[in-house]
Coordinates of C-alpha atoms in Angstrom, one line a residue:
M1 CA 0.0 0.0 0.0
S2 CA 1.6 3.2 -1.1
T3 CA 1.7 6.1 1.2
Q4 CA 0.9 9.5 -0.3
L5 CA 2.8 12.3 1.5
K6 CA 0.8 15.4 2.0
Q7 CA 2.9 18.3 0.9
E8 CA 2.7 21.5 3.0
P9 CA 2.4 24.7 1.1
T10 CA 5.8 26.4 0.8
Q11 CA 5.9 29.9 2.3
Q12 CA 7.9 32.5 0.4
P13 CA 10.7 33.9 2.6
E14 CA 10.1 37.5 3.8
S15 CA 12.2 40.2 2.2
R16 CA 14.2 42.6 4.3
I17 CA 11.6 45.3 3.6
E18 CA 8.7 43.0 4.8
R19 CA 10.6 42.1 7.9
Y20 CA 11.7 45.6 8.8
F21 CA 8.2 47.1 8.4
H22 CA 6.3 44.0 9.6
L23 CA 4.2 44.0 6.5
N24 CA 2.8 40.5 6.8
E25 CA 2.1 41.0 10.5
L26 CA 0.2 44.2 9.6
G27 CA -1.7 42.6 6.8
T28 CA -0.3 44.7 4.0
N29 CA 2.3 44.5 1.2
V30 CA 4.6 46.8 -0.8
K31 CA 2.2 47.5 -3.6
T32 CA -0.6 48.5 -1.1
E33 CA 1.8 50.7 0.8
L34 CA 2.8 52.4 -2.5
V35 CA -0.8 53.2 -3.4
A36 CA -1.4 54.4 0.2
G37 CA 1.6 56.6 0.1
F38 CA 0.5 58.2 -3.2
T39 CA -3.0 58.7 -1.7
T40 CA -1.5 60.5 1.3
F41 CA 0.6 62.6 -0.9
L42 CA -2.4 63.7 -3.0
A43 CA -4.3 64.5 0.2
M44 CA -1.4 66.7 1.4
A45 CA 0.0 68.1 -1.8
Y46 CA -1.8 71.4 -1.4
I47 CA 0.7 72.4 1.2
L48 CA 3.4 72.7 -1.5
F49 CA 1.5 75.7 -2.9
V50 CA -0.4 77.0 0.1
N51 CA 2.7 77.2 2.4
P52 CA 4.7 79.5 0.0
N53 CA 1.6 81.6 -0.5
I54 CA 1.2 82.2 3.3
L55 CA 4.8 82.6 4.2
G56 CA 5.3 84.8 1.1
A57 CA 3.0 87.3 2.8
A58 CA 5.8 87.7 5.4
G59 CA 8.3 88.8 2.7
M60 CA 9.9 85.4 2.2
D61 CA 11.0 84.0 -1.2
T62 CA 8.2 81.7 -2.4
G63 CA 10.5 79.6 -4.6
A64 CA 12.8 78.9 -1.6
I65 CA 9.8 78.1 0.6
F66 CA 8.4 75.7 -2.0
V67 CA 11.7 73.7 -1.9
A68 CA 11.9 73.9 1.9
T69 CA 8.3 72.6 2.1
G70 CA 9.1 69.6 -0.1
L71 CA 12.3 68.8 1.6
V72 CA 10.8 68.9 5.1
A73 CA 8.0 66.6 3.9
L74 CA 10.6 64.3 2.4
V75 CA 12.9 64.2 5.4
G76 CA 10.2 64.2 8.0
S77 CA 8.0 61.5 6.4
V78 CA 11.0 59.2 5.7
M79 CA 12.1 59.6 9.3
M80 CA 8.6 58.8 10.6
G81 CA 8.5 55.7 8.4
L82 CA 11.9 54.4 9.2
F83 CA 12.1 55.0 12.9
A84 CA 8.5 54.9 14.1
N85 CA 7.0 52.6 11.4
Y86 CA 3.8 54.7 11.2
P87 CA 1.9 55.5 8.1
I88 CA 1.9 59.2 9.0
A89 CA 3.5 61.9 6.7
I90 CA 5.0 65.1 7.9
A91 CA 5.0 68.6 6.4
P92 CA 4.9 72.3 7.5
G93 CA 1.7 72.6 9.4
M94 CA -1.4 74.7 8.5
G95 CA -2.1 77.1 11.3
L96 CA 1.5 77.1 12.4
N97 CA 2.4 78.8 9.1
A98 CA -0.5 81.3 9.5
F99 CA 0.7 82.1 13.0
F100 CA 4.3 82.6 11.7
A101 CA 3.3 84.9 8.9
Y102 CA 0.3 86.9 10.1
S103 CA 0.7 86.9 13.9
V104 CA 4.5 86.9 14.5
V105 CA 6.0 88.7 11.4
I106 CA 3.2 90.9 10.2
G107 CA 1.3 91.4 13.5
M108 CA 4.2 91.7 16.0
G109 CA 6.7 93.1 13.5
I110 CA 9.3 90.5 14.2
P111 CA 11.7 89.8 11.3
W112 CA 11.0 86.5 9.6
Q113 CA 14.6 85.5 10.3
T114 CA 14.0 85.8 14.0
A115 CA 10.7 84.0 13.7
L116 CA 12.6 81.1 12.1
S117 CA 15.0 81.2 15.1
G118 CA 11.9 80.8 17.3
V119 CA 10.8 77.7 15.2
L120 CA 14.3 76.3 15.7
V121 CA 14.3 76.7 19.5
S122 CA 10.8 75.3 19.7
G123 CA 11.9 72.2 17.8
L124 CA 15.0 71.8 20.0
F125 CA 12.8 72.2 23.1
F126 CA 10.5 69.5 21.7
I127 CA 13.4 67.1 21.2
V128 CA 14.6 67.7 24.8
L129 CA 11.1 67.0 26.2
T130 CA 10.7 64.0 24.1
L131 CA 14.0 62.5 25.3
S132 CA 13.3 63.4 28.9
G133 CA 9.7 62.1 29.0
I134 CA 8.3 65.4 30.4
R135 CA 5.9 65.8 27.5
E136 CA 3.3 63.6 29.3
T137 CA 3.3 66.1 32.2
I138 CA 2.7 69.0 29.9
V139 CA 0.0 67.2 28.0
N140 CA -1.9 66.5 31.2
A141 CA -1.4 70.0 32.5
I142 CA -3.3 71.7 29.6
P143 CA -7.1 71.2 30.0
A144 CA -8.7 69.3 27.2
P145 CA -11.3 72.1 26.5
L146 CA -8.5 74.5 25.9
K147 CA -6.8 72.1 23.5
M148 CA -10.0 71.8 21.5
A149 CA -10.6 75.6 21.6
V150 CA -7.1 76.2 20.2
A151 CA -7.7 73.8 17.4
A152 CA -11.1 75.3 16.5
G153 CA -9.8 78.8 16.8
I154 CA -7.0 78.2 14.4
G155 CA -9.5 76.7 12.0
F156 CA -11.6 79.9 12.1
F157 CA -8.4 82.0 11.7
I158 CA -7.3 80.0 8.7
A159 CA -10.7 80.2 7.1
F160 CA -10.8 83.9 7.7
I161 CA -7.5 84.3 5.9
G162 CA -8.9 82.2 3.0
L163 CA -12.0 84.3 2.8
K164 CA -9.9 87.5 2.8
N165 CA -7.5 86.2 0.1
A166 CA -10.5 85.2 -2.0
G167 CA -12.0 88.7 -1.8
I168 CA -15.1 87.3 -0.3
V169 CA -14.5 89.2 3.0
V170 CA -13.0 92.7 2.7
S171 CA -12.3 95.6 5.0
N172 CA -15.1 98.0 5.7
E173 CA -14.8 101.3 7.5
A174 CA -18.2 101.1 9.1
T175 CA -18.3 97.5 10.2
V176 CA -14.5 96.6 10.1
V177 CA -15.2 93.8 7.7
G178 CA -17.9 93.2 5.1
L179 CA -18.8 91.2 2.0
G180 CA -16.6 91.8 -1.1
A181 CA -17.6 92.2 -4.7
L182 CA -18.6 88.7 -5.6
G183 CA -18.8 89.6 -9.3
T184 CA -15.1 90.2 -9.5
G185 CA -13.4 87.6 -11.7
T186 CA -10.8 86.3 -9.1
T187 CA -13.5 86.2 -6.4
L188 CA -15.8 84.2 -8.6
L189 CA -12.9 81.9 -9.3
A190 CA -12.4 81.4 -5.5
V191 CA -16.1 80.8 -5.0
F192 CA -16.1 78.2 -7.8
G193 CA -13.1 76.5 -6.2
L194 CA -14.7 76.5 -2.8
V195 CA -17.9 74.9 -4.1
V196 CA -16.0 72.3 -6.2
T197 CA -13.7 71.4 -3.3
A198 CA -16.6 71.1 -0.9
L199 CA -18.4 68.8 -3.2
L200 CA -15.3 66.6 -3.6
M201 CA -14.8 66.5 0.1
V202 CA -18.5 65.6 0.7
R203 CA -18.2 62.8 -1.8
N204 CA -15.1 61.5 0.1
I205 CA -12.9 61.9 -3.0
K206 CA -9.3 61.1 -2.0
G207 CA -7.1 64.2 -2.4
G208 CA -10.2 66.4 -2.7
I209 CA -8.4 69.6 -1.6
F210 CA -5.6 69.1 -4.1
I211 CA -8.0 68.1 -7.0
G212 CA -10.1 71.2 -6.1
M213 CA -7.0 73.4 -6.5
L214 CA -6.1 71.8 -9.8
L215 CA -9.6 72.3 -11.2
T216 CA -9.8 75.9 -10.0
A217 CA -6.4 76.6 -11.6
I218 CA -7.6 75.1 -14.9
V219 CA -10.8 77.2 -14.9
G220 CA -8.7 80.2 -14.0
M221 CA -6.5 79.6 -17.0
I222 CA -9.5 79.2 -19.3
F223 CA -10.8 82.6 -18.3
N224 CA -7.4 84.3 -18.1
L225 CA -7.6 84.8 -14.4
V226 CA -4.3 83.0 -13.6
P227 CA -1.2 82.7 -15.8
T228 CA -1.2 79.9 -18.4
P229 CA 1.9 77.8 -18.9
T230 CA 3.0 78.0 -22.5
A231 CA 6.2 75.8 -22.4
I232 CA 7.5 72.8 -20.6
S233 CA 9.7 75.1 -18.6
D234 CA 6.6 76.7 -17.2
V235 CA 5.7 73.3 -15.6
V236 CA 8.9 71.4 -14.9
S237 CA 12.3 72.7 -14.0
M238 CA 15.2 72.2 -11.5
P239 CA 14.2 73.2 -8.0
P240 CA 14.8 76.9 -7.1
S241 CA 17.6 78.0 -4.8
M242 CA 17.1 78.0 -1.1
S243 CA 19.9 80.4 -0.5
S244 CA 17.6 83.2 0.6
T245 CA 16.2 81.1 3.5
F246 CA 18.7 78.4 4.2
G247 CA 20.4 78.9 7.6
Q248 CA 18.6 82.2 8.2
A249 CA 17.4 80.8 11.5
F250 CA 20.9 81.3 12.9
I251 CA 21.2 85.0 11.8
N252 CA 19.1 86.5 14.6
F253 CA 19.3 83.6 17.1
A254 CA 20.3 85.9 19.9
D255 CA 17.1 87.9 19.5
V256 CA 14.9 85.0 20.7
F257 CA 15.7 85.5 24.4
T258 CA 13.0 88.0 25.1
I259 CA 9.6 87.7 26.8
Q260 CA 7.8 88.4 23.5
M261 CA 9.7 85.6 21.7
L262 CA 9.2 83.3 24.7
V263 CA 5.5 83.6 24.1
V264 CA 6.0 83.0 20.4
I265 CA 8.2 79.9 21.0
L266 CA 5.7 78.5 23.5
T267 CA 2.9 79.0 21.0
F268 CA 4.9 77.2 18.3
F269 CA 5.6 74.4 20.7
F270 CA 2.0 74.2 22.1
I271 CA 0.3 74.0 18.7
D272 CA 2.7 71.5 17.3
F273 CA 2.8 69.4 20.4
F274 CA -1.0 68.8 20.6
D275 CA -1.5 68.7 16.8
T276 CA 1.0 65.9 16.6
A277 CA -0.4 64.0 19.6
G278 CA -3.9 64.3 18.2
T279 CA -2.8 63.1 14.8
L280 CA -0.9 60.1 16.2
V281 CA -3.9 59.0 18.2
A282 CA -6.4 59.5 15.4
V283 CA -4.4 57.7 12.7
A284 CA -3.2 54.9 15.0
R285 CA -6.8 54.2 16.0
Q286 CA -7.9 54.2 12.4
A287 CA -5.0 51.8 11.4
G288 CA -5.8 49.5 14.3
I289 CA -2.3 49.7 15.8
M290 CA -3.3 51.1 19.2
K291 CA -2.7 48.8 22.2
D292 CA -4.4 49.2 25.5
N293 CA -5.6 52.7 24.4
K294 CA -2.0 53.7 24.0
V295 CA 0.1 54.6 21.0
P296 CA 3.1 52.3 20.7
R297 CA 6.4 53.9 19.7
A298 CA 4.9 57.4 20.3
S299 CA 8.3 58.8 21.5
K300 CA 9.9 57.8 18.1
A301 CA 7.0 59.4 16.2
L302 CA 7.4 62.6 18.3
M303 CA 11.1 62.6 17.7
A304 CA 10.7 62.4 14.0
D305 CA 8.2 65.3 14.1
S306 CA 10.4 67.5 16.2
T307 CA 13.5 66.7 14.2
A308 CA 11.6 67.7 11.0
T309 CA 10.8 71.0 12.7
V310 CA 14.5 71.7 13.4
A311 CA 15.3 70.7 9.8
G312 CA 12.5 72.9 8.5
A313 CA 13.7 75.9 10.5
I314 CA 17.2 75.5 9.0
F315 CA 15.8 75.1 5.4
G316 CA 13.6 78.1 5.9
T317 CA 10.0 77.2 6.7
S318 CA 7.6 77.2 9.7
T319 CA 7.0 74.4 12.1
A320 CA 6.5 70.9 10.7
T321 CA 3.9 68.6 12.1
S322 CA 2.2 65.2 11.5
Y323 CA -0.7 65.4 9.0
V324 CA -4.1 64.1 9.8
E325 CA -4.5 63.8 6.0
S326 CA -2.4 60.6 6.4
S327 CA -5.8 59.0 7.3
A328 CA -6.5 59.0 3.5
G329 CA -3.5 56.7 3.0
V330 CA -4.7 54.5 5.9
A331 CA -8.1 54.3 4.3
A332 CA -6.3 53.1 1.1
G333 CA -4.7 50.2 3.1
G334 CA -1.5 51.8 4.4
R335 CA -0.5 50.3 7.7
S336 CA 3.3 50.7 8.0
G337 CA 6.0 53.3 7.8
L338 CA 6.5 52.4 4.2
T339 CA 3.4 54.4 3.4
A340 CA 5.0 57.5 4.9
I341 CA 8.3 56.9 3.1
F342 CA 6.5 56.6 -0.3
A343 CA 4.6 59.8 0.5
G344 CA 7.9 61.6 1.3
L345 CA 9.4 60.4 -2.0
F346 CA 6.5 61.8 -3.9
F347 CA 7.1 65.1 -2.3
G348 CA 10.7 64.8 -3.4
L349 CA 9.6 64.3 -7.0
A350 CA 7.3 67.3 -6.7
L351 CA 10.2 69.6 -6.1
F352 CA 10.7 69.7 -9.9
F353 CA 7.3 71.3 -10.5
S354 CA 8.0 74.7 -8.9
P355 CA 7.0 76.8 -11.9
L356 CA 3.4 75.9 -11.1
L357 CA 3.7 78.3 -8.2
A358 CA 2.9 81.0 -10.7
V359 CA -0.4 79.3 -11.5
V360 CA -1.4 78.6 -7.9
T361 CA -2.5 82.1 -7.0
A362 CA -4.3 83.3 -3.9
P363 CA -7.8 82.7 -5.4
V364 CA -6.7 79.1 -6.1
T365 CA -5.4 78.4 -2.6
A366 CA -8.1 80.3 -0.7
P367 CA -10.7 77.4 -1.0
A368 CA -8.1 75.0 0.6
L369 CA -7.7 77.3 3.5
I370 CA -11.4 77.6 4.1
I371 CA -12.0 73.8 3.9
V372 CA -9.1 73.1 6.3
G373 CA -10.7 75.6 8.6
V374 CA -13.9 73.6 8.5
L375 CA -12.1 70.4 9.3
M376 CA -10.4 72.0 12.3
A377 CA -13.6 73.5 13.6
S378 CA -14.9 70.0 14.4
A379 CA -13.0 70.3 17.7
L380 CA -16.0 72.4 18.9
L381 CA -17.9 69.2 19.5
D382 CA -15.6 68.2 22.3
I383 CA -16.1 71.4 24.4
D384 CA -18.8 71.3 27.2
W385 CA -20.6 74.6 26.4
K386 CA -23.0 74.1 29.3
K387 CA -20.3 74.9 31.9
L388 CA -19.5 78.6 31.8
E389 CA -16.2 78.1 33.5
I390 CA -15.2 76.1 30.4
A391 CA -17.3 77.9 27.8
I392 CA -16.0 81.4 28.5
P393 CA -12.3 80.8 28.1
A394 CA -12.9 78.4 25.2
F395 CA -15.1 81.0 23.4
M396 CA -12.7 83.8 23.9
T397 CA -9.8 81.7 22.7
I398 CA -11.7 80.9 19.5
L399 CA -13.1 84.3 18.9
M400 CA -10.0 86.4 19.5
M401 CA -7.8 84.5 17.0
P402 CA -9.6 85.7 13.9
L403 CA -10.6 89.1 15.4
T404 CA -7.1 90.0 16.4
S405 CA -5.3 88.1 13.6
S406 CA -3.2 86.5 16.3
I407 CA -3.2 82.9 17.4
A408 CA -1.0 83.8 20.4
T409 CA -3.6 86.4 21.6
G410 CA -6.3 83.8 21.6
I411 CA -4.2 81.2 23.4
G412 CA -3.1 83.8 25.9
L413 CA -6.6 85.0 26.8
G414 CA -7.7 81.4 27.2
F415 CA -4.8 80.5 29.5
I416 CA -5.6 83.6 31.6
L417 CA -9.4 83.1 31.8
Y418 CA -9.4 79.4 32.4
P419 CA -7.7 79.4 35.8
L420 CA -9.6 82.5 36.9
M421 CA -13.0 80.9 35.9
M422 CA -12.1 77.7 37.6
M423 CA -11.1 79.5 40.8
A424 CA -14.3 81.4 40.8
K425 CA -16.2 78.1 40.5
G426 CA -14.3 76.8 43.5
K427 CA -12.2 74.3 41.4
A428 CA -8.8 75.8 42.1
R429 CA -7.4 72.4 43.1
E430 CA -8.3 70.9 39.7
I431 CA -5.8 73.3 38.0
H432 CA -2.3 72.0 37.4
P433 CA 0.5 74.3 38.7
I434 CA 1.8 74.6 35.1
M435 CA -1.4 76.5 34.2
Y436 CA -0.7 79.0 37.0
G437 CA 2.7 79.5 35.5
M438 CA 1.1 80.1 32.1
L439 CA -1.3 82.6 33.7
V440 CA 1.6 84.7 35.0
I441 CA 3.5 84.5 31.7
F442 CA 0.6 85.6 29.6
L443 CA -0.4 88.4 32.0
A444 CA 3.1 89.8 31.7
Y445 CA 2.9 89.4 28.0
F446 CA -0.3 91.5 27.6
M447 CA 0.7 94.1 30.3
F448 CA 4.2 94.9 29.2
L449 CA 4.3 93.9 25.5
P450 CA 1.2 95.1 23.8
H451 CA 1.1 94.6 20.1
A452 CA -1.2 95.2 17.2

């Protein structure tokens, strides 16, 4: 009687890439990670054009900022993928760039070189806190309602900038601001872009913001509202020089040691700190890699983020942060750091398309700012508006950011009012000592260093 041996299916040996990124364990593969990385890139690509537009308002060279933006996204995303193995891409953050340009440089009159020094210091501070483990103490010290209020307030501030750049909201002597002339060509173009982008986002189209900018630019070219490329050199070229911004963070480094710059640095740090933490939690939960309600390898992810901020300051751009748009790549199947690496590589390729900056004008980028503001305003849901001791500081934080064109002012008022309201409510013991320190710092800031 012959015995038939049952052959076991042979397993293909794992490649080094699969072992390093645990692809089989995470239920993914290189092809899926590539598609996910491209999806994340499309969802974030708007920052390549929006960031130069915003920082350009501060007098910086837009070509140099374009390159700095792409390089930071490349370096930061690759670091996140290699060291933390998270499908989270990094780039200069929205809100942080608006604070840099409109609040610090334009509002406070601080030279952009000094502002870059502030970004550099905040990044170094972030690295020290990450290595020391003190970050958890700071996270726990800031009340959750204030974190949400800051996020929502920045959303309103960014949307206001977008509306102003679009010409939808204009200055008015009688009412401070008013409705612009909607029949103007560039304003109509921005309104078209806003409606198209909104429709794409509602339909959950991946990369909706980027696609909306692309369609708006095309319509603008058809109606001669934006420059039309006429040669291949108007689309593709070698990346511009970064000589005007590279290393400028060191020029006025000694000027950061003032109370005014201390508040600026703390604001840079505060916004980036909680923006990154929130993104890590959100994307890790979506990807199913959270364990016991904790984010594994969080310190490595924070280190990649803070290192990207330091690199960005040296290159010549505002604070880098982890992008919640990375969730688009996760939705496409991305589960490992390979997704972030691919996204970063696509940003590297995009550096050769800098001539398109001439096409992506303010009316083209304005819809992106408004939609990002809408997304950030969702933080309003997590504030308990029925408790006045929470509602008053949260409301003033949100309201004062767009009204004063200063994110720092909104944060400062919130950090002053919250301890005072809680003490009035008899809840002084619930306030962390760090918050009392913040109260003193911001009181000194408003009393001795008033600014427009």
